[in-house]
Amino acid sequence: MDAFSRFGMGLSGNRSNLGAALLILALTMVPGEIRHMRKSELIISKAIWRIPAERMKMRRPLDVPLSKQALAIIGEVWDLTRGNGLLLPSIRSNLKPLSENALNSALRRMGYSKDEMTAHGFRSTASTICNERRLADAEAIEVALAHQDEDDVRRVYNRALYLKERTVLMQRWADLLDEFRQHLSSNKQLNNKIG
């Protein structure tokens, strides 16, 4: 949790495309798709990011509820790109997504080793914390992580999307990340006063 809390502090005030991508990644739990997020996939009025089936591992579309914090970040970077293109394009071209290594490279520049934090590692950290704190039912957490049910029969018959539960989960998750960041900031200020 300390490494995850430090992450939020490392990005304070950073609203570059890469910084925004890392923050949205932390707030949405779908790292592989952040690089390809398109403005046309965002339904701002409903606070939903609709990822098309062709980009999902299970070949089914996924509606990702967006927390107030994620919407604020999206609002800050919206005008940085034109049209309905990529929300977070490469710094070299508005037509190309961030590279696969861009998110991990940014984490390395923030001082995280590959053993401490990776972009994909957000998923396991999020899953662990959400389950430990019971931020939602396990099924809703699994759907939020875009996981497929391992039970073949259940997977065929249970098509529940848990959208209402995931909406609550994503807001609780974002609020918890804010708490972590505030806690770390308070500790840092206290240490500065003592030291």
CSV table of C-alpha atoms in Angstrom, one decimal:
chain,number,residue,atom,x,y,z
A,1,MET,CA,0.0,0.0,0.0
A,2,ASP,CA,2.9,2.4,0.7
A,3,ALA,CA,4.2,2.1,-2.9
A,4,PHE,CA,0.7,2.7,-4.2
A,5,SER,CA,0.2,5.8,-1.9
A,6,ARG,CA,3.6,7.1,-3.0
A,7,PHE,CA,2.4,6.8,-6.6
A,8,GLY,CA,-0.3,9.4,-6.1
A,9,MET,CA,2.2,11.8,-4.6
A,10,GLY,CA,4.6,11.3,-7.4
A,11,LEU,CA,1.9,12.5,-9.9
A,12,SER,CA,0.6,15.4,-7.9
A,13,GLY,CA,0.2,18.3,-10.3
A,14,ASN,CA,1.4,16.2,-13.3
A,15,ARG,CA,-1.2,16.4,-16.1
A,16,SER,CA,0.9,15.4,-19.0
A,17,ASN,CA,-0.6,12.7,-21.2
A,18,LEU,CA,1.6,10.1,-19.5
A,19,GLY,CA,0.7,11.4,-16.0
A,20,ALA,CA,-2.9,11.5,-16.8
A,21,ALA,CA,-2.7,7.9,-18.2
A,22,LEU,CA,-1.1,6.7,-15.0
A,23,LEU,CA,-3.8,8.3,-12.9
A,24,ILE,CA,-6.7,7.0,-15.1
A,25,LEU,CA,-5.0,3.6,-14.9
A,26,ALA,CA,-5.1,3.8,-11.1
A,27,LEU,CA,-8.7,4.8,-11.2
A,28,THR,CA,-10.1,2.4,-13.7
A,29,MET,CA,-8.2,-0.9,-13.3
A,30,VAL,CA,-7.8,-1.7,-17.0
A,31,PRO,CA,-4.2,-1.0,-17.8
A,32,GLY,CA,-4.0,-2.6,-21.3
A,33,GLU,CA,-6.8,-0.4,-22.6
A,34,ILE,CA,-5.7,3.0,-21.3
A,35,ARG,CA,-3.2,3.6,-24.1
A,36,HIS,CA,-6.0,3.1,-26.7
A,37,MET,CA,-8.7,5.1,-25.0
A,38,ARG,CA,-10.6,7.2,-27.6
A,39,LYS,CA,-12.7,10.2,-26.9
A,40,SER,CA,-15.6,8.6,-28.9
A,41,GLU,CA,-15.6,5.7,-26.3
A,42,LEU,CA,-16.3,8.1,-23.5
A,43,ILE,CA,-19.9,8.7,-22.5
A,44,ILE,CA,-19.3,11.6,-20.2
A,45,SER,CA,-23.0,12.3,-19.4
A,46,LYS,CA,-23.3,8.7,-18.0
A,47,ALA,CA,-19.7,8.6,-16.6
A,48,ILE,CA,-18.9,5.5,-18.7
A,49,TRP,CA,-16.0,4.4,-20.8
A,50,ARG,CA,-17.3,1.9,-23.3
A,51,ILE,CA,-14.4,-0.3,-24.5
A,52,PRO,CA,-15.3,-2.1,-27.7
A,53,ALA,CA,-15.3,-5.9,-27.9
A,54,GLU,CA,-12.5,-6.1,-30.5
A,55,ARG,CA,-10.1,-4.6,-27.9
A,56,MET,CA,-11.1,-6.9,-25.1
A,57,LYS,CA,-9.5,-10.2,-24.3
A,58,MET,CA,-12.9,-11.9,-23.9
A,59,ARG,CA,-14.2,-10.2,-27.2
A,60,ARG,CA,-17.1,-8.6,-25.3
A,61,PRO,CA,-17.5,-4.9,-24.8
A,62,LEU,CA,-16.8,-3.6,-21.4
A,63,ASP,CA,-18.5,-0.5,-19.8
A,64,VAL,CA,-16.1,1.0,-17.2
A,65,PRO,CA,-17.8,3.3,-14.7
A,66,LEU,CA,-15.7,6.5,-14.3
A,67,SER,CA,-15.3,8.0,-10.8
A,68,LYS,CA,-15.6,11.7,-10.3
A,69,GLN,CA,-11.8,11.8,-10.1
A,70,ALA,CA,-11.4,10.0,-13.4
A,71,LEU,CA,-13.8,12.4,-15.0
A,72,ALA,CA,-11.9,15.4,-13.7
A,73,ILE,CA,-8.6,14.0,-15.2
A,74,ILE,CA,-10.3,13.3,-18.5
A,75,GLY,CA,-11.7,16.9,-18.5
A,76,GLU,CA,-8.2,18.3,-17.9
A,77,VAL,CA,-6.7,16.5,-20.9
A,78,TRP,CA,-9.7,16.5,-23.3
A,79,ASP,CA,-8.6,19.6,-25.2
A,80,LEU,CA,-5.1,18.4,-25.7
A,81,THR,CA,-6.2,16.3,-28.6
A,82,ARG,CA,-8.4,17.0,-31.6
A,83,GLY,CA,-11.6,15.3,-32.7
A,84,ASN,CA,-12.6,11.9,-31.4
A,85,GLY,CA,-9.1,10.5,-31.6
A,86,LEU,CA,-7.0,9.1,-28.8
A,87,LEU,CA,-7.5,10.8,-25.5
A,88,LEU,CA,-3.9,10.1,-24.4
A,89,PRO,CA,-1.8,10.0,-27.6
A,90,SER,CA,2.0,9.6,-27.8
A,91,ILE,CA,4.0,12.8,-27.4
A,92,ARG,CA,5.3,12.1,-30.9
A,93,SER,CA,2.0,11.8,-32.8
A,94,ASN,CA,-1.6,12.5,-32.0
A,95,LEU,CA,-2.4,9.5,-34.2
A,96,LYS,CA,-0.4,6.9,-32.3
A,97,PRO,CA,-1.1,5.6,-28.7
A,98,LEU,CA,1.4,5.8,-25.9
A,99,SER,CA,4.0,3.0,-26.3
A,100,GLU,CA,3.6,-0.2,-24.4
A,101,ASN,CA,6.5,0.7,-22.2
A,102,ALA,CA,5.6,4.3,-21.6
A,103,LEU,CA,3.6,3.7,-18.5
A,104,ASN,CA,6.3,1.5,-16.9
A,105,SER,CA,9.1,3.9,-18.0
A,106,ALA,CA,7.2,6.7,-16.2
A,107,LEU,CA,7.0,4.6,-13.1
A,108,ARG,CA,10.8,4.0,-13.2
A,109,ARG,CA,11.4,7.7,-13.6
A,110,MET,CA,9.3,8.2,-10.5
A,111,GLY,CA,11.7,5.9,-8.6
A,112,TYR,CA,9.8,2.6,-8.6
A,113,SER,CA,11.7,-0.5,-9.4
A,114,LYS,CA,10.1,-3.1,-11.6
A,115,ASP,CA,9.7,-5.3,-8.5
A,116,GLU,CA,7.9,-2.6,-6.6
A,117,MET,CA,5.3,-1.3,-9.2
A,118,THR,CA,4.3,-2.0,-12.8
A,119,ALA,CA,1.4,-0.7,-14.8
A,120,HIS,CA,-0.1,-4.2,-14.9
A,121,GLY,CA,0.6,-4.5,-11.2
A,122,PHE,CA,-2.1,-1.9,-10.5
A,123,ARG,CA,-4.7,-4.7,-11.2
A,124,SER,CA,-3.4,-7.1,-8.5
A,125,THR,CA,-2.9,-4.2,-6.0
A,126,ALA,CA,-6.4,-2.9,-6.7
A,127,SER,CA,-7.9,-6.4,-6.5
A,128,THR,CA,-6.2,-7.1,-3.2
A,129,ILE,CA,-7.1,-3.8,-1.6
A,130,CYS,CA,-10.7,-3.9,-2.9
A,131,ASN,CA,-11.2,-7.4,-1.6
A,132,GLU,CA,-9.5,-6.9,1.7
A,133,ARG,CA,-11.6,-3.7,2.4
A,134,ARG,CA,-14.7,-5.3,0.9
A,135,LEU,CA,-15.3,-2.3,-1.3
A,136,ALA,CA,-17.7,-4.5,-3.3
A,137,ASP,CA,-18.7,-8.1,-3.8
A,138,ALA,CA,-16.0,-10.3,-5.2
A,139,GLU,CA,-18.0,-10.8,-8.4
A,140,ALA,CA,-18.2,-7.1,-9.1
A,141,ILE,CA,-14.5,-6.7,-8.4
A,142,GLU,CA,-13.7,-9.5,-10.9
A,143,VAL,CA,-15.9,-7.9,-13.6
A,144,ALA,CA,-14.3,-4.5,-12.9
A,145,LEU,CA,-10.9,-6.1,-13.6
A,146,ALA,CA,-12.4,-7.6,-16.8
A,147,HIS,CA,-11.8,-11.1,-15.5
A,148,GLN,CA,-13.6,-14.1,-17.0
A,149,ASP,CA,-15.3,-16.5,-14.6
A,150,GLU,CA,-13.2,-19.7,-14.4
A,151,ASP,CA,-16.3,-21.9,-14.0
A,152,ASP,CA,-17.3,-22.8,-17.6
A,153,VAL,CA,-21.0,-23.4,-16.8
A,154,ARG,CA,-21.3,-20.2,-14.7
A,155,ARG,CA,-19.5,-18.2,-17.4
A,156,VAL,CA,-22.0,-19.4,-20.0
A,157,TYR,CA,-25.1,-18.6,-17.9
A,158,ASN,CA,-24.1,-15.7,-15.7
A,159,ARG,CA,-24.0,-12.6,-17.9
A,160,ALA,CA,-24.4,-10.2,-15.0
A,161,LEU,CA,-22.5,-6.9,-15.6
A,162,TYR,CA,-22.8,-5.6,-12.0
A,163,LEU,CA,-22.8,-2.1,-13.4
A,164,LYS,CA,-24.5,-0.5,-10.4
A,165,GLU,CA,-22.1,-2.3,-8.0
A,166,ARG,CA,-19.1,-1.4,-10.1
A,167,THR,CA,-20.1,2.2,-10.2
A,168,VAL,CA,-20.1,2.3,-6.4
A,169,LEU,CA,-16.8,0.3,-6.4
A,170,MET,CA,-15.0,2.7,-8.7
A,171,GLN,CA,-16.0,5.7,-6.7
A,172,ARG,CA,-15.0,4.0,-3.4
A,173,TRP,CA,-11.7,3.0,-5.0
A,174,ALA,CA,-11.0,6.5,-6.2
A,175,ASP,CA,-11.9,8.0,-2.8
A,176,LEU,CA,-9.6,5.5,-1.1
A,177,LEU,CA,-6.7,6.5,-3.5
A,178,ASP,CA,-7.4,10.1,-2.5
A,179,GLU,CA,-7.2,9.1,1.2
A,180,PHE,CA,-3.9,7.3,0.6
A,181,ARG,CA,-2.5,10.4,-1.1
A,182,GLN,CA,-3.7,12.7,1.6
A,183,HIS,CA,-2.3,10.4,4.3
A,184,LEU,CA,1.1,10.3,2.7
A,185,SER,CA,1.0,14.1,2.2
A,186,SER,CA,0.2,14.6,5.8
A,187,ASN,CA,3.0,12.3,6.9
A,188,LYS,CA,5.5,14.0,4.6
A,189,GLN,CA,4.6,17.4,6.0
A,190,LEU,CA,4.9,16.1,9.6
A,191,ASN,CA,8.3,14.6,8.7
A,192,ASN,CA,9.4,17.9,7.2
A,193,LYS,CA,8.5,19.7,10.5
A,194,ILE,CA,10.2,17.2,12.7
A,195,GLY,CA,13.3,16.7,10.4
